[in-house]
Structures are given as structure tokens and as C-alpha cells.
Amino acid sequence: MTRSAFLVAGAIAAAATAATAAEIKPGDVAYGEYGAVEQSLTGAPGDPERGREIMGTKSLGNCVSCHAVSDMSDIPFHGEVGPTLDGTGARWSEAELRGIVANAKMTFPESMMPSFYKTEGYIRPGDGFTGKAAEEPLPPLLTAQQIEDVVAYLKTLKEM
Amino acid sequence: MKTSSLRKTLGLSAAALAMGCGAALADADDNLVVNGEIEMVTQTEAPEHVEYLSTIRSGWTYRSDETQQFQMDDFDNPAMIFVDEARASWNTAEGSEGKSCASCHGTPEESMKGLRAVMPKWNEEAGEVWTLEKYVNDCRENRMGADAWGWTSTPMRNMTALISVPSRGMPVNVAIDGPARETWERGKELYYTRTGQLELSCANCHEDNHDNFIRADHLSQGQINGFPTYRLKNARLNSIHGRFKGCVRDTRAETFSPGSDDFVALQLYVASRGNGLSVEAPAVRN
């Protein structure tokens, strides 16, 4: 908490270098009681266009493997494991969405949804999809800015 | 996506109406009869030890009509080429003792019927659970004086398919009590452990989400009654442990090795979840 407050102060003071200087590390993210994350992970605004691309790209978020999104119908084969994300930007606040994307298990305990901004505490962590062992901390599945981009895109999904 | 869940709902209610109970999910074209004579049970009531499923279903029931078709006649089943290769090897003497499988076992039809249905099983002498691969290599090393085959090697995959053929249509019936119990418990623990950076267990995909699509894949219950399985994707037979390895790898985890005690335990547990389904091996999948 103190640390993020300090980082905000830093971000305001050094606006030009904010994006890197103010980045909140995966271990330092402050989740609220129900899993929301108020603080931007980077201090820089998310880019919804890039967020959309991340969600549809297999090597990045690959969110469509589990979720259907009508707005992304140009991308084939949406999954049925999670709920459709249509209207998700109307259902959830930005802070709630940031919490869900960063670590969904803080909002939905035991959720099948992977934690995209988490680096340790895994059982048999592997090196990507090689099947080989990897040392923690692992790189998070998405970077701080990618999370912000995805959240920005999700906020645009207002219609059911 | 919509259509598949709609079809499922309709199929269920139609069957429930017709039979006065909700057990059967199949519609007419979901009957698997191989060569017009081997009737396969592709869905049935779940065994008691499978706590979270009421019906168990063969992987065959999740595949497209075109993929299903390949398995309905041995002339169309590409796995049979590999079964023929194994038959040649069955009859070939190898190793220091100058013996073939046939020297001791006659034909697979005579001596191997029923074996695949109870695999893996407790081996009293070895004091552990053995799979077909272990039995095959025991014969090769200790009775033929030949080299052991690699667990997922071509001759091993082919031979386990040949040995499965005479058991086709018989119900899977692996024993999980007695001395095998501890191994089974270990396998069960592995089945429910969420591994890798994606933190997914077998159960997340194959129990909680069977019949759902994950991207373009229609998730089945991950049953192994059809293994070794011919996959259209790689045009060869695939071993049980090879499949397990691929699924664990897809959770971004460090996999277990084929032939490891962990995978043998997992195999016993997964096999037991299919008790009551017919042996289909060698099945065809995409």
C-alpha cells in the first residue's frame, strides 16, 4: 500500500518516464477485498486496439480460447469455458476488470481462469510450452502495459 | 458453439423423454458398431468412484461425424496398418533366446483377449502396478533376451495396439482396490492437481468442461479406452503417456516422463474413470 502510494507520487513527479518508473511489480499489486485493483499498473493509459489484439493472439492473452466476444468475430473459434465477455465493460468497473485480468482468483476463488500477472507460487512451473522445468519467478503471462491495454478494451464492451 | 450446446440440450431431453430417465445423452448417430459386429458402449453410468460425473463418455462421442466414421470399419481405420506391422513383429524371433512373442503366446487372439480391459493392473511379483508396456518389455528382456523398447517408441505403440484388438468391445474393468489402491490414490491426487503457470488440472478441462469448446477443441472426458489412438493430426498411433505429456505441457508445466511412476499412477486412475466403457483401441481421433 505504502509502496503504491509512493509510486503514484513518483509517477506524478516524473511524468515523462512514468511508464517504466511507476510500473507496479506482480508481487506488489494491491488487491481489494473482492479482488479489484484501483491503481493502474503502469500509470499510462491502456490502448484498447492493442488490448483487442492481445486477447485474440494465441501467444499472448489468448482469451478467446475460453471466452466468446461478439466484437471479435473476425477471429475464428471462440471458447465456451468462461462466460461471454459481451457487456463486460458495463458489468464491471475498470478496477474490477484490472483485478480479474491480473489475477482472477482474487475475484473468483478457485477460478479456472489463469492469473496473467503472477510470477510465483506454481506447482511444477514450466518454461512456456516446452514441458521443461523453469525457475520461479516466471515472467508474467502478460506485462503490466498489456494488462492495461486489455482492461481498456474490455471497458469498451458495453453491449450485451 | 451455440448449436453444440443446443444440440446437447435437445439430445438430452429427447432421450429423457424416450427412456423415462436422464442417463443417455446419445442420439441415433452416436452408436458405434465396428465392422458391423462389435458393439461399443460409448456412454454409460459413471462408476461410483467417479464423484463428479453421472455419465461417462468415450472420446469418440465428441468427435465430428467424419472422424467418427474412420473408426467404424477396420478398412477405414488407419491404425490398422500399424497393427499389421505389429503382427509381423509378433511373429519375428528376436534376442539371444531366438524366440518371438508367438513362440510363447500363439496368436494375440488366442492369448491376449481381455488383457487390455484390465490394464494397468497389480503385478504381484513386481510389487507394483504394471501397464502393457511393462509386460511387453519384461518379455523382451527376460524371456527373449532382446532390448527393451522405448515407452513411446513406434514398435511399442504398434504392439500395444495389436494386443488391444482382441479386447475390443469388452468393458474396461481395472481394479482399484487391494494392493493397487495406493497407486490409484496417487493418480487421483495428480488428476486434481493444478499444474504449471496456467494452473490447470486434468479435471478443469475433462471433468468441469467436457463438451465445451476450448478454442477449436471440443473437450472430451479424456478417457483412455481408445488408446493407443491414431490421430489424424500426426498420422500415427499415440500412447497414453504421450497424450498425458502433451496435456500437462499445455498447462505450461514441467511434464512427467512417459513410463514414470507418476504417469503409471495417473493412468490407473484415468483408466478407472472409464470402467464400463468398451475397449476401443486403436481408436481414431483428430
mmCIF file of N, CA, C and O in Angstrom, chain A residues 73-124:
data_model
loop_
_atom_site.group_PDB
_atom_site.id
_atom_site.type_symbol
_atom_site.label_atom_id
_atom_site.label_comp_id
_atom_site.label_asym_id
_atom_site.label_seq_id
_atom_site.Cartn_x
_atom_site.Cartn_y
_atom_site.Cartn_z
ATOM 1 N N SER A 73 -15.547 -11.154 -33.728
ATOM 2 C CA SER A 73 -15.992 -12.269 -34.577
ATOM 3 C C SER A 73 -15.102 -12.468 -35.809
ATOM 4 O O SER A 73 -15.223 -13.480 -36.508
ATOM 5 N N ASP A 74 -14.200 -11.516 -36.081
ATOM 6 C CA ASP A 74 -13.245 -11.727 -37.179
ATOM 7 C C ASP A 74 -12.245 -12.829 -36.832
ATOM 8 O O ASP A 74 -11.583 -13.387 -37.715
ATOM 9 N N ILE A 75 -12.118 -13.141 -35.557
ATOM 10 C CA ILE A 75 -11.191 -14.205 -35.136
ATOM 11 C C ILE A 75 -11.993 -15.497 -34.932
ATOM 12 O O ILE A 75 -12.989 -15.501 -34.213
ATOM 13 N N PRO A 76 -11.567 -16.596 -35.608
ATOM 14 C CA PRO A 76 -12.376 -17.824 -35.534
ATOM 15 C C PRO A 76 -12.223 -18.570 -34.203
ATOM 16 O O PRO A 76 -11.222 -18.377 -33.505
ATOM 17 N N PHE A 77 -13.166 -19.413 -33.902
ATOM 18 C CA PHE A 77 -13.108 -20.361 -32.775
ATOM 19 C C PHE A 77 -12.995 -19.705 -31.409
ATOM 20 O O PHE A 77 -11.924 -19.647 -30.814
ATOM 21 N N HIS A 78 -14.077 -19.218 -30.894
ATOM 22 C CA HIS A 78 -14.099 -18.716 -29.525
ATOM 23 C C HIS A 78 -14.529 -19.854 -28.591
ATOM 24 O O HIS A 78 -15.376 -20.662 -28.947
ATOM 25 N N GLY A 79 -13.949 -19.861 -27.399
ATOM 26 C CA GLY A 79 -14.240 -20.959 -26.473
ATOM 27 C C GLY A 79 -15.518 -20.771 -25.674
ATOM 28 O O GLY A 79 -16.177 -19.728 -25.743
ATOM 29 N N GLU A 80 -15.860 -21.809 -24.906
ATOM 30 C CA GLU A 80 -17.083 -21.807 -24.091
ATOM 31 C C GLU A 80 -16.797 -22.057 -22.610
ATOM 32 O O GLU A 80 -17.701 -22.341 -21.847
ATOM 33 N N VAL A 81 -15.531 -22.006 -22.238
ATOM 34 C CA VAL A 81 -15.162 -22.352 -20.866
ATOM 35 C C VAL A 81 -15.573 -21.247 -19.888
ATOM 36 O O VAL A 81 -16.105 -21.513 -18.816
ATOM 37 N N GLY A 82 -15.341 -20.006 -20.264
ATOM 38 C CA GLY A 82 -15.748 -18.872 -19.442
ATOM 39 C C GLY A 82 -16.996 -18.220 -20.031
ATOM 40 O O GLY A 82 -17.423 -18.572 -21.130
ATOM 41 N N PRO A 83 -17.581 -17.251 -19.304
ATOM 42 C CA PRO A 83 -18.768 -16.569 -19.834
ATOM 43 C C PRO A 83 -18.407 -15.668 -21.021
ATOM 44 O O PRO A 83 -17.252 -15.292 -21.176
ATOM 45 N N THR A 84 -19.393 -15.347 -21.849
ATOM 46 C CA THR A 84 -19.121 -14.400 -22.941
ATOM 47 C C THR A 84 -18.738 -13.061 -22.327
ATOM 48 O O THR A 84 -19.229 -12.678 -21.260
ATOM 49 N N LEU A 85 -17.852 -12.347 -23.010
ATOM 50 C CA LEU A 85 -17.397 -11.063 -22.471
ATOM 51 C C LEU A 85 -18.217 -9.893 -23.022
ATOM 52 O O LEU A 85 -17.907 -8.730 -22.736
ATOM 53 N N ASP A 86 -19.262 -10.191 -23.792
ATOM 54 C CA ASP A 86 -20.148 -9.115 -24.240
ATOM 55 C C ASP A 86 -20.735 -8.420 -23.016
ATOM 56 O O ASP A 86 -21.239 -9.083 -22.105
ATOM 57 N N GLY A 87 -20.661 -7.112 -22.999
ATOM 58 C CA GLY A 87 -21.266 -6.350 -21.904
ATOM 59 C C GLY A 87 -20.423 -6.301 -20.639
ATOM 60 O O GLY A 87 -20.841 -5.742 -19.619
ATOM 61 N N THR A 88 -19.230 -6.879 -20.723
ATOM 62 C CA THR A 88 -18.415 -6.972 -19.513
ATOM 63 C C THR A 88 -17.992 -5.577 -19.025
ATOM 64 O O THR A 88 -17.852 -5.338 -17.825
ATOM 65 N N GLY A 89 -17.810 -4.628 -19.972
ATOM 66 C CA GLY A 89 -17.410 -3.268 -19.616
ATOM 67 C C GLY A 89 -18.517 -2.498 -18.909
ATOM 68 O O GLY A 89 -18.264 -1.488 -18.248
ATOM 69 N N ALA A 90 -19.745 -2.974 -19.052
ATOM 70 C CA ALA A 90 -20.862 -2.342 -18.340
ATOM 71 C C ALA A 90 -21.055 -2.989 -16.965
ATOM 72 O O ALA A 90 -21.478 -2.346 -16.023
ATOM 73 N N ARG A 91 -20.713 -4.291 -16.885
ATOM 74 C CA ARG A 91 -20.924 -5.018 -15.627
ATOM 75 C C ARG A 91 -19.880 -4.696 -14.569
ATOM 76 O O ARG A 91 -20.144 -4.755 -13.390
ATOM 77 N N TRP A 92 -18.654 -4.423 -15.018
ATOM 78 C CA TRP A 92 -17.529 -4.296 -14.087
ATOM 79 C C TRP A 92 -16.859 -2.930 -14.233
ATOM 80 O O TRP A 92 -16.771 -2.391 -15.332
ATOM 81 N N SER A 93 -16.344 -2.430 -13.127
ATOM 82 C CA SER A 93 -15.571 -1.179 -13.172
ATOM 83 C C SER A 93 -14.170 -1.475 -13.695
ATOM 84 O O SER A 93 -13.739 -2.635 -13.744
ATOM 85 N N GLU A 94 -13.455 -0.415 -14.033
ATOM 86 C CA GLU A 94 -12.081 -0.587 -14.517
ATOM 87 C C GLU A 94 -11.226 -1.306 -13.462
ATOM 88 O O GLU A 94 -10.449 -2.203 -13.789
ATOM 89 N N ALA A 95 -11.388 -0.909 -12.198
ATOM 90 C CA ALA A 95 -10.584 -1.524 -11.125
ATOM 91 C C ALA A 95 -10.905 -3.016 -10.981
ATOM 92 O O ALA A 95 -10.013 -3.846 -10.792
ATOM 93 N N GLU A 96 -12.178 -3.347 -11.115
ATOM 94 C CA GLU A 96 -12.560 -4.767 -11.023
ATOM 95 C C GLU A 96 -11.992 -5.560 -12.196
ATOM 96 O O GLU A 96 -11.474 -6.669 -12.026
ATOM 97 N N LEU A 97 -12.068 -4.969 -13.377
ATOM 98 C CA LEU A 97 -11.537 -5.668 -14.559
ATOM 99 C C LEU A 97 -10.024 -5.846 -14.443
ATOM 100 O O LEU A 97 -9.485 -6.906 -14.775
ATOM 101 N N ARG A 98 -9.336 -4.834 -13.944
ATOM 102 C CA ARG A 98 -7.876 -4.952 -13.774
ATOM 103 C C ARG A 98 -7.564 -6.100 -12.822
ATOM 104 O O ARG A 98 -6.668 -6.906 -13.064
ATOM 105 N N GLY A 99 -8.346 -6.218 -11.763
ATOM 106 C CA GLY A 99 -8.146 -7.304 -10.799
ATOM 107 C C GLY A 99 -8.409 -8.660 -11.422
ATOM 108 O O GLY A 99 -7.653 -9.612 -11.209
ATOM 109 N N ILE A 100 -9.480 -8.749 -12.230
ATOM 110 C CA ILE A 100 -9.827 -10.032 -12.856
ATOM 111 C C ILE A 100 -8.738 -10.472 -13.831
ATOM 112 O O ILE A 100 -8.316 -11.625 -13.848
ATOM 113 N N VAL A 101 -8.247 -9.527 -14.638
ATOM 114 C CA VAL A 101 -7.235 -9.909 -15.632
ATOM 115 C C VAL A 101 -5.893 -10.199 -14.948
ATOM 116 O O VAL A 101 -5.196 -11.144 -15.305
ATOM 117 N N ALA A 102 -5.536 -9.410 -13.934
ATOM 118 C CA ALA A 102 -4.238 -9.611 -13.277
ATOM 119 C C ALA A 102 -4.216 -10.927 -12.503
ATOM 120 O O ALA A 102 -3.266 -11.706 -12.608
ATOM 121 N N ASN A 103 -5.263 -11.190 -11.744
ATOM 122 C CA ASN A 103 -5.349 -12.451 -11.008
ATOM 123 C C ASN A 103 -6.810 -12.746 -10.670
ATOM 124 O O ASN A 103 -7.313 -12.353 -9.626
ATOM 125 N N ALA A 104 -7.456 -13.470 -11.571
ATOM 126 C CA ALA A 104 -8.905 -13.704 -11.456
ATOM 127 C C ALA A 104 -9.271 -14.434 -10.168
ATOM 128 O O ALA A 104 -10.396 -14.332 -9.687
ATOM 129 N N LYS A 105 -8.296 -15.162 -9.608
ATOM 130 C CA LYS A 105 -8.621 -15.955 -8.407
ATOM 131 C C LYS A 105 -8.883 -15.076 -7.191
ATOM 132 O O LYS A 105 -9.446 -15.523 -6.199
ATOM 133 N N MET A 106 -8.469 -13.794 -7.263
ATOM 134 C CA MET A 106 -8.764 -12.860 -6.171
ATOM 135 C C MET A 106 -10.246 -12.463 -6.200
ATOM 136 O O MET A 106 -10.821 -12.103 -5.185
ATOM 137 N N THR A 107 -10.845 -12.509 -7.398
ATOM 138 C CA THR A 107 -12.267 -12.165 -7.540
ATOM 139 C C THR A 107 -13.139 -13.423 -7.500
ATOM 140 O O THR A 107 -14.190 -13.444 -6.856
ATOM 141 N N PHE A 108 -12.684 -14.448 -8.221
ATOM 142 C CA PHE A 108 -13.425 -15.720 -8.266
ATOM 143 C C PHE A 108 -12.520 -16.813 -7.693
ATOM 144 O O PHE A 108 -11.711 -17.387 -8.423
ATOM 145 N N PRO A 109 -12.656 -17.108 -6.402
ATOM 146 C CA PRO A 109 -11.761 -18.115 -5.810
ATOM 147 C C PRO A 109 -11.834 -19.433 -6.603
ATOM 148 O O PRO A 109 -12.911 -19.789 -7.077
ATOM 149 N N GLU A 110 -10.702 -20.074 -6.787
ATOM 150 C CA GLU A 110 -10.641 -21.374 -7.490
ATOM 151 C C GLU A 110 -10.936 -21.269 -8.979
ATOM 152 O O GLU A 110 -11.108 -22.275 -9.662
ATOM 153 N N SER A 111 -11.069 -20.063 -9.512
ATOM 154 C CA SER A 111 -11.433 -19.925 -10.928
ATOM 155 C C SER A 111 -10.483 -20.698 -11.821
ATOM 156 O O SER A 111 -9.287 -20.826 -11.530
ATOM 157 N N MET A 112 -11.005 -21.176 -12.936
ATOM 158 C CA MET A 112 -10.162 -21.838 -13.918
ATOM 159 C C MET A 112 -9.350 -20.816 -14.704
ATOM 160 O O MET A 112 -8.377 -21.154 -15.364
ATOM 161 N N MET A 113 -9.764 -19.561 -14.651
ATOM 162 C CA MET A 113 -9.056 -18.534 -15.427
ATOM 163 C C MET A 113 -7.636 -18.345 -14.921
ATOM 164 O O MET A 113 -7.416 -18.164 -13.729
ATOM 165 N N PRO A 114 -6.640 -18.410 -15.827
ATOM 166 C CA PRO A 114 -5.246 -18.243 -15.406
ATOM 167 C C PRO A 114 -4.993 -16.847 -14.839
ATOM 168 O O PRO A 114 -5.702 -15.901 -15.159
ATOM 169 N N SER A 115 -3.961 -16.743 -13.999
ATOM 170 C CA SER A 115 -3.564 -15.449 -13.438
ATOM 171 C C SER A 115 -2.516 -14.853 -14.362
ATOM 172 O O SER A 115 -1.423 -15.392 -14.499
ATOM 173 N N PHE A 116 -2.849 -13.738 -14.992
ATOM 174 C CA PHE A 116 -1.971 -13.213 -16.039
ATOM 175 C C PHE A 116 -0.842 -12.333 -15.514
ATOM 176 O O PHE A 116 0.079 -12.010 -16.232
ATOM 177 N N TYR A 117 -0.947 -11.927 -14.240
ATOM 178 C CA TYR A 117 0.111 -11.064 -13.691
ATOM 179 C C TYR A 117 0.593 -11.638 -12.373
ATOM 180 O O TYR A 117 0.440 -11.055 -11.307
ATOM 181 N N LYS A 118 1.129 -12.828 -12.469
ATOM 182 C CA LYS A 118 1.594 -13.547 -11.282
ATOM 183 C C LYS A 118 2.866 -14.278 -11.685
ATOM 184 O O LYS A 118 2.951 -14.769 -12.827
ATOM 185 N N THR A 119 3.827 -14.378 -10.802
ATOM 186 C CA THR A 119 5.121 -14.934 -11.207
ATOM 187 C C THR A 119 5.607 -16.097 -10.353
ATOM 188 O O THR A 119 6.551 -16.774 -10.716
ATOM 189 N N GLU A 120 4.966 -16.322 -9.210
ATOM 190 C CA GLU A 120 5.423 -17.467 -8.397
ATOM 191 C C GLU A 120 4.288 -18.119 -7.622
ATOM 192 O O GLU A 120 3.167 -17.615 -7.608
ATOM 193 N N GLY A 121 4.627 -19.254 -7.006
ATOM 194 C CA GLY A 121 3.622 -19.997 -6.262
ATOM 195 C C GLY A 121 2.972 -21.074 -7.117
ATOM 196 O O GLY A 121 1.845 -21.477 -6.857
ATOM 197 N N TYR A 122 3.688 -21.536 -8.133
ATOM 198 C CA TYR A 122 3.126 -22.550 -9.039
ATOM 199 C C TYR A 122 3.582 -23.958 -8.671
ATOM 200 O O TYR A 122 4.636 -24.136 -8.065
ATOM 201 N N ILE A 123 2.800 -24.955 -9.063
ATOM 202 C CA ILE A 123 3.193 -26.358 -8.925
ATOM 203 C C ILE A 123 3.774 -26.827 -10.256
ATOM 204 O O ILE A 123 3.125 -26.684 -11.297
ATOM 205 N N ARG A 124 4.989 -27.334 -10.239
ATOM 206 C CA ARG A 124 5.701 -27.767 -11.445
ATOM 207 C C ARG A 124 5.717 -26.705 -12.545
ATOM 208 O O ARG A 124 5.312 -26.960 -13.691
#
